[in-house]
Coordinates of C-alpha atoms and ligand atoms in Angstrom, one line a residue:
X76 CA 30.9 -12.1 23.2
X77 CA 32.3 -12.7 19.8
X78 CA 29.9 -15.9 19.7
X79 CA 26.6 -13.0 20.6
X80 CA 27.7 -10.2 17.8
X81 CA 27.2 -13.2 15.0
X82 CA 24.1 -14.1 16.1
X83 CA 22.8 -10.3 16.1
X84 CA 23.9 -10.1 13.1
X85 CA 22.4 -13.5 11.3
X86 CA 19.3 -12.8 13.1
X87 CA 19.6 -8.6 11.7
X88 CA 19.9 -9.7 8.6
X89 CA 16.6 -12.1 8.4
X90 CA 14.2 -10.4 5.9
X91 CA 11.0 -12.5 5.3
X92 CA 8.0 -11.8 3.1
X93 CA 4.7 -11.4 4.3
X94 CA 3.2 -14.3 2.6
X95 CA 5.4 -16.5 4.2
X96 CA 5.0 -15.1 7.6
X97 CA 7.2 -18.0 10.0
X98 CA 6.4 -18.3 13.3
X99 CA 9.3 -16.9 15.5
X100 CA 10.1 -19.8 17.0
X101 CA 10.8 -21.5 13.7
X102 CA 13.1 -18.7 12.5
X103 CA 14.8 -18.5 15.7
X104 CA 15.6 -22.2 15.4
X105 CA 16.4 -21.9 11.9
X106 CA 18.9 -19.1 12.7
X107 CA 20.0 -20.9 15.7
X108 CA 21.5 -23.5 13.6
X109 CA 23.3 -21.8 11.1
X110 CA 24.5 -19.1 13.8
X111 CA 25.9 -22.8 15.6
X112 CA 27.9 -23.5 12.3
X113 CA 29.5 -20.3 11.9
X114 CA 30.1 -19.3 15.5
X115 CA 32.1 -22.5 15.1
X116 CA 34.1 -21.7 12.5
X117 CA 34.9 -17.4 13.8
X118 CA 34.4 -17.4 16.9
X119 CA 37.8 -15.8 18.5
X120 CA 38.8 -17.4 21.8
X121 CA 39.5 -14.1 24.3
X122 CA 38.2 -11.6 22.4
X123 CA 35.5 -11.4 25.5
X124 CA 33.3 -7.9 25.3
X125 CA 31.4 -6.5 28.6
X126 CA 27.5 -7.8 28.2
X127 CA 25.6 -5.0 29.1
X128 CA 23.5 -5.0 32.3
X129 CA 20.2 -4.2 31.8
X130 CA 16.7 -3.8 33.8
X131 CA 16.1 -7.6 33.9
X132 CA 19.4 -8.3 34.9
X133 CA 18.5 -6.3 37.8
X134 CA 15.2 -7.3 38.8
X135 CA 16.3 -11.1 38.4
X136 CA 19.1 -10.5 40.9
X137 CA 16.4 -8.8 43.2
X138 CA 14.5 -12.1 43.3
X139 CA 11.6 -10.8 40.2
X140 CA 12.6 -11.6 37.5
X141 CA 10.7 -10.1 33.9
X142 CA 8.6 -12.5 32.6
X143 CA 8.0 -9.4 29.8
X144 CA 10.6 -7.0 28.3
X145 CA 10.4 -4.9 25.4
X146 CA 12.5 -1.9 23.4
X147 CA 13.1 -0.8 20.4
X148 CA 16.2 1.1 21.6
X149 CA 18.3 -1.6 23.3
X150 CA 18.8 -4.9 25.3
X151 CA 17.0 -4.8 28.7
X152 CA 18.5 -8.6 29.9
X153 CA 22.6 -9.4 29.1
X154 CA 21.7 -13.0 27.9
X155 CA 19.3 -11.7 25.4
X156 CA 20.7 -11.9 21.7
X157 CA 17.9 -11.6 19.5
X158 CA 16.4 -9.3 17.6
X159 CA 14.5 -6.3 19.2
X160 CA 12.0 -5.3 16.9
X161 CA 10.3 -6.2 13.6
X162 CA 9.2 -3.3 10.8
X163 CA 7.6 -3.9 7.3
X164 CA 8.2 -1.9 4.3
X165 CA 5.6 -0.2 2.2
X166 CA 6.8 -1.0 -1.2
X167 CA 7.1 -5.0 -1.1
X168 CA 5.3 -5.5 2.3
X169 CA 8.5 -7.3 3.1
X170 CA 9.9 -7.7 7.0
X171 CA 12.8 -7.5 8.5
X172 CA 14.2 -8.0 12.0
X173 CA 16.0 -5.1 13.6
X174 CA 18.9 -7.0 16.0
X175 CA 21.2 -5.3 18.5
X176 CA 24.6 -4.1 18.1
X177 CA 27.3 -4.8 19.9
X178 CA 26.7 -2.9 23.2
X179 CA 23.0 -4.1 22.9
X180 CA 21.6 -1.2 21.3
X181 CA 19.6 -1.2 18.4
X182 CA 21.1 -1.4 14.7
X183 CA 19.1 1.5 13.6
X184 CA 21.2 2.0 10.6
X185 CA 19.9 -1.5 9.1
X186 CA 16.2 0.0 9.8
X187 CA 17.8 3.0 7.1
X188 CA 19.2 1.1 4.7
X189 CA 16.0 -1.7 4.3
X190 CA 13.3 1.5 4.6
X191 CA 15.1 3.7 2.5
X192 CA 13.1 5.5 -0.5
X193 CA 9.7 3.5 1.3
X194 CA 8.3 4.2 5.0
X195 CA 8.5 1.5 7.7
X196 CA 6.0 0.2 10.2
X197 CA 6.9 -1.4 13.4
X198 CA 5.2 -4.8 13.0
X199 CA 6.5 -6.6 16.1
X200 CA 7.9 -5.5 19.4
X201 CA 10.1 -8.7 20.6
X202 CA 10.0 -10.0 24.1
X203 CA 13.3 -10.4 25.2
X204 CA 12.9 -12.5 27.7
X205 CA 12.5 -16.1 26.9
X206 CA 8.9 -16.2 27.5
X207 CA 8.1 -14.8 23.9
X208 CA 5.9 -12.7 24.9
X209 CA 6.1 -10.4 21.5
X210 CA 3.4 -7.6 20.7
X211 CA 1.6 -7.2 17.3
X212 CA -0.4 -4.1 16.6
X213 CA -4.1 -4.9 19.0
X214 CA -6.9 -5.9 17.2
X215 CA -10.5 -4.7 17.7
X216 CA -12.1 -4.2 21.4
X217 CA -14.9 -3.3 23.1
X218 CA -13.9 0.6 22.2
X219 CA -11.6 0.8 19.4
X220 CA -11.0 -0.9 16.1
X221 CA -8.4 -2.9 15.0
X222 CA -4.8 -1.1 15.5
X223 CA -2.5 0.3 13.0
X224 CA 1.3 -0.1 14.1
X225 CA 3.6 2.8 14.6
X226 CA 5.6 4.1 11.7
X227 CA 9.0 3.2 12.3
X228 CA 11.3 6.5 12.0
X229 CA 9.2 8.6 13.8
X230 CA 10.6 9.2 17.0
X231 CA 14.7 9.1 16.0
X232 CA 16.3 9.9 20.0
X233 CA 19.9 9.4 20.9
X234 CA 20.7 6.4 23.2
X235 CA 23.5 4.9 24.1
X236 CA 25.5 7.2 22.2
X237 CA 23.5 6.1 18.8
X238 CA 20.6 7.2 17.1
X239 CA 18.1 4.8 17.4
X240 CA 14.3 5.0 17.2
X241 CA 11.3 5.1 19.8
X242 CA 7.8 4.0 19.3
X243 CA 5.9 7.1 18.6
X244 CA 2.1 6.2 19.2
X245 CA -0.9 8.2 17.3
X246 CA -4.2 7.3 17.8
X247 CA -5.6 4.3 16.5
X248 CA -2.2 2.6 16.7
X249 CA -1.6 0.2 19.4
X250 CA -0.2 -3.4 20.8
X251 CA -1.1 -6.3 22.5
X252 CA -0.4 -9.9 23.4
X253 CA -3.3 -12.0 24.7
X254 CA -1.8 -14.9 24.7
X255 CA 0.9 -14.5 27.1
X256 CA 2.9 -16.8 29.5
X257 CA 4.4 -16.0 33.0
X258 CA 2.4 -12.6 33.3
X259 CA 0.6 -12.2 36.8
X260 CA -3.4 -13.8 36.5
X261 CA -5.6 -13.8 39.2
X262 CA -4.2 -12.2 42.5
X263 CA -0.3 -12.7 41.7
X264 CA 1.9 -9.6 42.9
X265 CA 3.9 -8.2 39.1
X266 CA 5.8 -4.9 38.9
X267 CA 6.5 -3.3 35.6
X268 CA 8.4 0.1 34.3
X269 CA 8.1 2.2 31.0
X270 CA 10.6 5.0 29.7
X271 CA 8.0 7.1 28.1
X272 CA 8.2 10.7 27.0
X273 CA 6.6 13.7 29.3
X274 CA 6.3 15.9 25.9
X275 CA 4.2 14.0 23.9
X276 CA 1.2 12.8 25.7
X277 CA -2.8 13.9 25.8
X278 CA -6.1 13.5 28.2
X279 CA -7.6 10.2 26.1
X280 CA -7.8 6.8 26.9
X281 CA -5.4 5.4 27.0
X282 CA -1.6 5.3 27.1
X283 CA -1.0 1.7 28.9
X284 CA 1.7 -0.6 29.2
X285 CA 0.8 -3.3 31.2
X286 CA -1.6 -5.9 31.8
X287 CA -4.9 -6.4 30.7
X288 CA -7.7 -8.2 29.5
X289 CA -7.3 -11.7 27.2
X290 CA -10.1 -10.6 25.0
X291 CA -10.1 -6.7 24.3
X292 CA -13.3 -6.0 26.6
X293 CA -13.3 -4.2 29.6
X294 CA -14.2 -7.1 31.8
X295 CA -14.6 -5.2 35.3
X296 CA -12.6 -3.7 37.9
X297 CA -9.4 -5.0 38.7
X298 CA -8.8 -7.0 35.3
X299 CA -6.4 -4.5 34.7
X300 CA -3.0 -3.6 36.0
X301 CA -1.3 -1.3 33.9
X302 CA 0.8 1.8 33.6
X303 CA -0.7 4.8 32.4
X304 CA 0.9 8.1 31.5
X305 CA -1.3 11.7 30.4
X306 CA -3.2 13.9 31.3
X307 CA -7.0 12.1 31.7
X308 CA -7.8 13.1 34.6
X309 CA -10.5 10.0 35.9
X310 CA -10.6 10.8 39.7
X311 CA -10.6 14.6 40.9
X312 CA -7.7 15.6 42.1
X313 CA -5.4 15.8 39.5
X314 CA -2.8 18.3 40.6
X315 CA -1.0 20.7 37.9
X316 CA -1.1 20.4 34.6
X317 CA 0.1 16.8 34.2
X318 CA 0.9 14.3 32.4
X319 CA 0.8 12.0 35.2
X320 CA 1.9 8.4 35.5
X321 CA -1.9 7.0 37.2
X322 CA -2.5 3.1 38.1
X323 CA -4.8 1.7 35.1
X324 CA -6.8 -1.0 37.2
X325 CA -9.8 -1.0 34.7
X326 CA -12.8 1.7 34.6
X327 CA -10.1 4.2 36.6
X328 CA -7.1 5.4 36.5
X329 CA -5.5 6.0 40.1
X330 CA -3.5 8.0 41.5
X331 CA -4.3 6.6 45.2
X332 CA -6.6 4.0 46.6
X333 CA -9.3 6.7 46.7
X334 CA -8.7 6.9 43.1
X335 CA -7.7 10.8 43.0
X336 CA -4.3 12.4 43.6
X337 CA -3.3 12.7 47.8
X338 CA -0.2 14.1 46.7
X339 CA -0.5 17.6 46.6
X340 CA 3.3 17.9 45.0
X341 CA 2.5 15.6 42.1
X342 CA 2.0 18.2 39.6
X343 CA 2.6 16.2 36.6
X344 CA 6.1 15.3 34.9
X345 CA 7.5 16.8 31.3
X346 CA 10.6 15.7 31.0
X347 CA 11.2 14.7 27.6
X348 CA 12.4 11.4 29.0
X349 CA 10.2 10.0 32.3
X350 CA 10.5 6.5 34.0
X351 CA 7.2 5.4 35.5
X352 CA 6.8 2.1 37.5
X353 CA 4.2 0.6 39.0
X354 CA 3.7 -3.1 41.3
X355 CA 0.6 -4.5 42.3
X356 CA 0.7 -7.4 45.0
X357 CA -2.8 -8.5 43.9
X358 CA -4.7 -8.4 47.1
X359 CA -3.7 -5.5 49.2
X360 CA -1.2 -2.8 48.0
X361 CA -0.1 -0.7 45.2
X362 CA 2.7 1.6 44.2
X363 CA 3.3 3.8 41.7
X364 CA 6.6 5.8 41.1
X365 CA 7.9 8.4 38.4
X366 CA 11.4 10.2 37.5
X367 CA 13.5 11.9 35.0
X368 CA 15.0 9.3 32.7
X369 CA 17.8 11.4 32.0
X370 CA 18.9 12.1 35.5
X371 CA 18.6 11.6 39.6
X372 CA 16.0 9.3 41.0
X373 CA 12.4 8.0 41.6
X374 CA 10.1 9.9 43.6
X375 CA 7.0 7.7 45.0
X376 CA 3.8 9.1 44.4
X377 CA 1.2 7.0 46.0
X378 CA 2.2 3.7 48.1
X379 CA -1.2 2.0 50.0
X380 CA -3.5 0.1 50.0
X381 CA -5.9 -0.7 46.5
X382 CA -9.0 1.0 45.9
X383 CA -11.8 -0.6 48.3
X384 CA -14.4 1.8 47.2
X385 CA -15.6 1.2 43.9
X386 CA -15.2 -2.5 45.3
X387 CA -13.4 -4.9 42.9
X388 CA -9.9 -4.2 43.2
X389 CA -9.3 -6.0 46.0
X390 CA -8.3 -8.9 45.6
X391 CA -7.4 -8.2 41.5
X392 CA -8.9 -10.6 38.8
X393 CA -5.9 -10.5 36.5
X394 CA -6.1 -11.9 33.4
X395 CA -2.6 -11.7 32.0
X396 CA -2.6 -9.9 28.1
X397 CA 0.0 -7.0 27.9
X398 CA -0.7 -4.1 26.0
X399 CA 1.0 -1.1 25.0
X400 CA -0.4 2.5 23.9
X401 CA -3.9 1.4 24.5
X402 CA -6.9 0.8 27.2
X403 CA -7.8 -2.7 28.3
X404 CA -10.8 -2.5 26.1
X405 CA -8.6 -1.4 23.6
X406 CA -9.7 2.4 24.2
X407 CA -6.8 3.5 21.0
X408 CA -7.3 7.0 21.2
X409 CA -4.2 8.3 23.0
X410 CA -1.2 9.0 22.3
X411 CA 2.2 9.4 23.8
X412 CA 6.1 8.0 23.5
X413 CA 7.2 4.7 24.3
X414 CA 11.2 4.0 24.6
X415 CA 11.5 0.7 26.7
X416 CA 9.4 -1.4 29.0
X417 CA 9.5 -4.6 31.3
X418 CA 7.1 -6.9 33.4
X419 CA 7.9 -8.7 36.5
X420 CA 7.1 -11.7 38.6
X421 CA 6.3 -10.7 41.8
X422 CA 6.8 -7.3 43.8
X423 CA 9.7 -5.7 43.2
X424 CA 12.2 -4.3 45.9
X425 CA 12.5 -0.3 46.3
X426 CA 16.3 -1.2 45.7
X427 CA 15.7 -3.0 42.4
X428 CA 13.3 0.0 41.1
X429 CA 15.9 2.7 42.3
X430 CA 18.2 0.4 40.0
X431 CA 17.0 -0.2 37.1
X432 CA 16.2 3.7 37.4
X433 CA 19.7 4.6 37.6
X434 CA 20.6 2.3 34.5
X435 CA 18.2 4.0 32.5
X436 CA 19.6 7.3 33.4
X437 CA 22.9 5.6 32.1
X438 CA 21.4 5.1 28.6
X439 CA 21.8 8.9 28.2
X440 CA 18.5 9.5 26.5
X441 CA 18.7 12.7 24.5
X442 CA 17.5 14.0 21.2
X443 CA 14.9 16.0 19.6
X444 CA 11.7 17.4 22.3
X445 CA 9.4 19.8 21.0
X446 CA 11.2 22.6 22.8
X447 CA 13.3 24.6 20.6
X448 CA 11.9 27.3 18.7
X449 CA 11.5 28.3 15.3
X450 CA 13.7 26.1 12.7
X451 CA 12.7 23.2 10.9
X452 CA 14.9 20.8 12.5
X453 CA 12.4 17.9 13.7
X454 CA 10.8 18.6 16.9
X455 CA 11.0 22.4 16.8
X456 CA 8.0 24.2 17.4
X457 CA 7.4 26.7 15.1
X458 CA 4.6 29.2 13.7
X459 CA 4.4 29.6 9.9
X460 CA 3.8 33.8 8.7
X461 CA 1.9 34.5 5.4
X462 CA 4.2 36.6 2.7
X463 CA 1.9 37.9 0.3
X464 CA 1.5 41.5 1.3
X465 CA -2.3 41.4 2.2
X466 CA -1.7 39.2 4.5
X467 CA 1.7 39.5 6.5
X468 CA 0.2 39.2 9.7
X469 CA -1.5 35.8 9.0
X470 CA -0.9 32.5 10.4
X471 CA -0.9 29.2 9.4
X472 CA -3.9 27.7 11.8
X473 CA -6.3 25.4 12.1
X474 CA -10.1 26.2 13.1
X475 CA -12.6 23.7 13.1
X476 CA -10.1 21.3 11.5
X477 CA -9.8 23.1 8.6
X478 CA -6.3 24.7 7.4
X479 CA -6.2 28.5 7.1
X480 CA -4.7 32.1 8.0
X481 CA -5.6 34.2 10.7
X482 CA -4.0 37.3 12.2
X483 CA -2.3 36.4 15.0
X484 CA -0.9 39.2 17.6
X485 CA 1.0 39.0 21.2
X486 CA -3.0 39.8 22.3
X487 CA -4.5 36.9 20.5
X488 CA -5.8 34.3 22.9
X489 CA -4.1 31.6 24.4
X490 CA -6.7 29.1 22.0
X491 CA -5.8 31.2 18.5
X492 CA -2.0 31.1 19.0
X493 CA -2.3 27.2 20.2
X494 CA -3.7 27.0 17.1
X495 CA -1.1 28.9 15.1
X496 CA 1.8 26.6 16.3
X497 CA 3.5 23.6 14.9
X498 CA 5.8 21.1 16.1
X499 CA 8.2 20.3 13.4
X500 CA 8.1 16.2 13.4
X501 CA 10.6 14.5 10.6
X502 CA 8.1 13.6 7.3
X503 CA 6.0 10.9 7.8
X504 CA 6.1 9.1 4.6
X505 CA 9.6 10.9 3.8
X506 CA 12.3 11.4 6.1
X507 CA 14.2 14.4 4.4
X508 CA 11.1 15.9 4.3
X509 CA 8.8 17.4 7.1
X510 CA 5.5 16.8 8.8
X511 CA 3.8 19.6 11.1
X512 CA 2.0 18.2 14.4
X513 CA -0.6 20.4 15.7
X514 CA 0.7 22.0 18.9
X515 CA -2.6 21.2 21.1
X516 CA -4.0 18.6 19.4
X517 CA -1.2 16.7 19.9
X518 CA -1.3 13.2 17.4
X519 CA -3.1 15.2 14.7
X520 CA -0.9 16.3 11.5
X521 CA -1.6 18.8 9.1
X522 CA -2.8 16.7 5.6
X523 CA -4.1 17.8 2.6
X524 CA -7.3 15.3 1.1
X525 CA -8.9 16.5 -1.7
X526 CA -6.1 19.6 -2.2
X527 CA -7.7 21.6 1.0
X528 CA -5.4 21.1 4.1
X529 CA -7.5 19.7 7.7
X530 CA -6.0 18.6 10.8
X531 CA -6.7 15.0 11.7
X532 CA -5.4 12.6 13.6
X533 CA -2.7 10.4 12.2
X534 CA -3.7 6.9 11.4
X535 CA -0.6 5.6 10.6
X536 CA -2.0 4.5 6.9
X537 CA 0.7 5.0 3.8
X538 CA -2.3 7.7 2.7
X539 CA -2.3 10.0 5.4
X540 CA 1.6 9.5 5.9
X541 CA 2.0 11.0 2.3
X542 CA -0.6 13.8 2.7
X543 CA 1.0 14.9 5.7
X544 CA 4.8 15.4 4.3
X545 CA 6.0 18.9 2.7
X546 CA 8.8 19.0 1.5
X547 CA 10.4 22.5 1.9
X548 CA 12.4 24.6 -0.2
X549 CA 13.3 28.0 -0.8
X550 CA 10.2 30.1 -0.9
X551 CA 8.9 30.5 -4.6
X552 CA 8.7 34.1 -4.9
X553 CA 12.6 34.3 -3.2
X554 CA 11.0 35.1 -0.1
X555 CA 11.1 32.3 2.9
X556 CA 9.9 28.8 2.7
X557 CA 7.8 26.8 0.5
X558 CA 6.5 23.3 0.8
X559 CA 5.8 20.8 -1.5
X560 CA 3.2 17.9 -1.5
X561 CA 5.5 15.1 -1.5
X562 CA 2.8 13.3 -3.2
X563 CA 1.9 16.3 -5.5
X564 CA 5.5 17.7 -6.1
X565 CA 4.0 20.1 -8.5
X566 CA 1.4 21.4 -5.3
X567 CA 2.4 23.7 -2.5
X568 CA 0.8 24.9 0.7
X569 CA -1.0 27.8 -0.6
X570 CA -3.4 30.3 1.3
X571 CA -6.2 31.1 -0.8
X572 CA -8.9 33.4 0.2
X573 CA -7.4 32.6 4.0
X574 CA -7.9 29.0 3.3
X575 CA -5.0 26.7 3.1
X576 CA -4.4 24.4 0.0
X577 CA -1.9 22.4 -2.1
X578 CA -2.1 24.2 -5.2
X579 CA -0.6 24.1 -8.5
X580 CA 0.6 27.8 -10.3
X581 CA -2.3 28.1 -12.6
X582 CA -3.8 25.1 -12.3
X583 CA -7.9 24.4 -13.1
X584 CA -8.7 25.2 -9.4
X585 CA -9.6 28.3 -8.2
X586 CA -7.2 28.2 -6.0
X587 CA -4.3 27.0 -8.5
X588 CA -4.3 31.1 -9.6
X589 CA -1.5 31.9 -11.1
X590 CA -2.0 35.6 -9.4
X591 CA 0.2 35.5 -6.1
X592 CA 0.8 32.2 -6.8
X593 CA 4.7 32.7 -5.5
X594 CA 3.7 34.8 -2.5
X595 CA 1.1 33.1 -1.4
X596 CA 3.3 29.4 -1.1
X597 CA 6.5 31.4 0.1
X598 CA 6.1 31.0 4.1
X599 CA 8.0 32.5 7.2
X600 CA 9.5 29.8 9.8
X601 CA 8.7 31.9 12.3
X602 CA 9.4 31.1 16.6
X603 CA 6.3 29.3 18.0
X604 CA 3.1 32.0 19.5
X605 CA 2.6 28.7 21.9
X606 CA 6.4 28.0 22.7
Ligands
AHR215 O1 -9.5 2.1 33.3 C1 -9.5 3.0 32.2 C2 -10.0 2.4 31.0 O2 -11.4 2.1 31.1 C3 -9.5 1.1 30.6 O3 -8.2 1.1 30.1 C4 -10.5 0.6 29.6 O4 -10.5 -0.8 29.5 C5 -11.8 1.2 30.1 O5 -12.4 1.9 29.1

């Protein structure tokens, strides 16, 4: 075990620069050779160290083994040593591999130390299986254009005892491999499973993780195999209010071989940590299952035959790509939460699935979920209450994607106080600072572009990363809160004739008055109107 924490290490500490981008392989092999010399020289005879099991461990000893495994949180296979996860910096574009610690978790704090005073995107998921089947952000499809990756400290949970990070998708962000080996083709049975996130999630296509086409187009039914998880509703019924985990088998998303739900108790699942699986045998059957990650088992929601009706299905024409946060055509416009992942070789066992669920729940996920109410701590929900006197029944909203105050009461409507509601998410481009999600537009951030404030949908680019982080402090006129630009540190969130701005205190903008300049950017944190 001594011999695997100096290869983590080595291989933690490999920092390239993006115009000498290496193939893997070649810096595996480089590393492998110097890790050879020194594990020579320390390696301490006895000082052995439990390897952890982990969901490939499992599904190998159940005869299906993962031909596909990918986390940024941990090691899902014992023998696995190498890094988990890739991220590149914004100020020199340079990379660096995130590795494991000891206990197989991820070293997080060497993601800190290499993005701090920058932001980090997450340039490669690592397979960890020794079929290198990595995932790079997806390029363009038939649907969606080429995909940012995920910024790399947005989704900080606690695993393992450590605080580690989770791949927190947005729209237009995304990951794929089409150049895959051992992944099911044709008609060959393959099982998979996903920790996702049941808070985080919305009804557009689509959140996969799974397999898919080789060349970003939806090629026709049953080129698809994946796991989905929201609430698009494709076949009637849907039961509840979702999300649901639903069967991706290209142009549907199943719940049952009719395509809608027959399961009148699937309502949906919003734990803040869920475990979907699904397994295909590629000519008759299907299965899909779903759980809390934190605790208990699986419950199975459909188990029958595939669709015959639309035909296609039956047997599948798989093609073998894996993608992640995206549709087979590379449909980029969900969202959602993605923790940890694997693929199989054949159909897995009931037994191995009830496993590798109850050595998830030992992970101990835990950590921030948009729950709480009413502080700034990341993943809070929160409303934000005007100060200046005119206005101390006013809101920070949005309405036709602009920025600005309404009254909001107990009797407002269900729409105006979804509005009016926040979820505190840690800064985007800044980590001590703070970014505000909307509340039912889940994915899109408040930003400010051209000093007004809009909700858009996060794009993952340094720009909108920067418009999107305030940086709070205590409110201006010695009243509440007040938020900087953290690309205009002279600017705060201002309301302004009820619209919402960065402004300056008498500035050359209207809206930079220096009358009520103080009230107007001093803010309450206020508990949530949509909790
Ligand atoms: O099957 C649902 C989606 O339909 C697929 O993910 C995508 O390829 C197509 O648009």
């Amino acid at each position: 075990m001594t011999r695997k924490l100096w290869r983590l290490d080595l291989r933690s500490a490999q920092i390239k620069t993006n115009g000498v981008d290496r193939s893997r392989r070649a810096l595996l092999a480089g590393a492998t050779i110097v890790t050879m010399a020194v594990s020579l020289l320390v390696v301490a005879p006895g000082t052995a160290t439990a390897a952890p099991t982990g969901p490939c461990d499992i599904y190998a000893s159940n005869g299906t083994p993962c031909v596909a495994a990918h986390s940024t949180i941990r090691s899902l296979l014992s023998t696995y040593n190498g890094p988990l996860y890739q991220v590149r910096r914004a100020s020199n574009n340079n990379t660096m591999n995130i590795g494991q610690l000891a206990d197989g978790f991820a070293n997080a704090a060497a993601q800190d130390s290499f993005c701090a005073n920058t932001t980090c995107v997450i340039t490669i998921i690592y397979d960890q299986t020794p079929r290198h089947n990595d995932l790079t952000p997806a390029p363009p499809g038939g649907v969606g254009g080429q995909d940012n990756p995920a910024p790399a400290d947005a989704l900080p949970v606690t695993a393992g005892g450590h605080t580690v990070y989770g791949i927190s998708v947005s729209g237009i962000m995304g990951y794929r491999d089409n150049s895959t080996s051992g992944i099911a083709t044709g008609s060959q049975p393959e099982g998979m499973y996903m920790v996702t996130s049941g808070t985080h999630f919305n009804n557009r296509c689509c959140f996969d993780y799974g397999n898919a086409e080789t060349n970003n187009l939806d090629n026709g039914n049953g080129h698809m195999d994946a796991i989905y998880f929201g609430t698009l509703c494709w076949f009637s019924p849907c039961n509840g209010a979702g999300p649901w985990v639903m069967a991706d088998l290209e142009n549907g998303l199943f719940q049952s071989n009719t395509g809608g739900s027959q399961n009148a108790g699937y309502t949906g699942n919003r734990n803040p940590y869920v475990t979907a699986t699904l397994k295909n045998n590629g000519t008759t059957t299907f299965a899909f299952k779903d759980g809390n990650a934190q605790s208990g088992g699986l419950s199975t929601r459909f188990n029958g035959g595939l669709p015959t009706s639309p035909a296609g299905y039956r047997p599948m024409h798989l093609e073998g790509a894996i993608i992640l946060g995206i549709g087979g055509d590379n449909s980029n416009t969900a969202i959602g939460s993605f923790f940890e992942g694997a693929m199989t070789q054949g159909y897995p066992t009931d037994a191995a699935e009830n496993s590798v669920q109850a050595n998830v729940v030992g992970v101990n996920y835990g950590g921030p979920s948009p729950v709480a109410g009413g502080t700034l701590n990341p993943g809070s929900t929160i409303s934000l209450r005007a100060t200046t006197a005119c206005c101390t029944t006013r809101y920070v909203r949005h309405q036709n994607n602009n920025g600005v105050t309404s009254v909001i009461t107990s009797t407002s409507s269900a729409a105006d106080k979804g509005d009016a509601t926040w979820i505190v998410r840690r800064g985007l481009a800044n980590n001590s600072c703070v970014s505000f999600e909307s509340r039912n537009f889940p994915g899109d951030f408040l930003r400010h572009q051209n000093f007004q404030l809009r909700r858009q949908p996060m794009d993952g680019s340094a720009l909108f990363r920067a418009d999107a982080t305030f940086c709070p402090q205590p409110g201006m006129s010695g009243q509440g809160t007040s938020f900087s630009a953290l690309n205009f540190p002279t600017r705060f969130i201002r309301h302004f004739n009820n619209n919402l701005y960065i402004a300056s205190n008498g500035g050359s903008n209207a809206f930079d008055s220096a009358n009520l300049w103080a009230a107007d950017v001093s803010w309450v944190v206020s508990s949530p109107w949509t909790p």
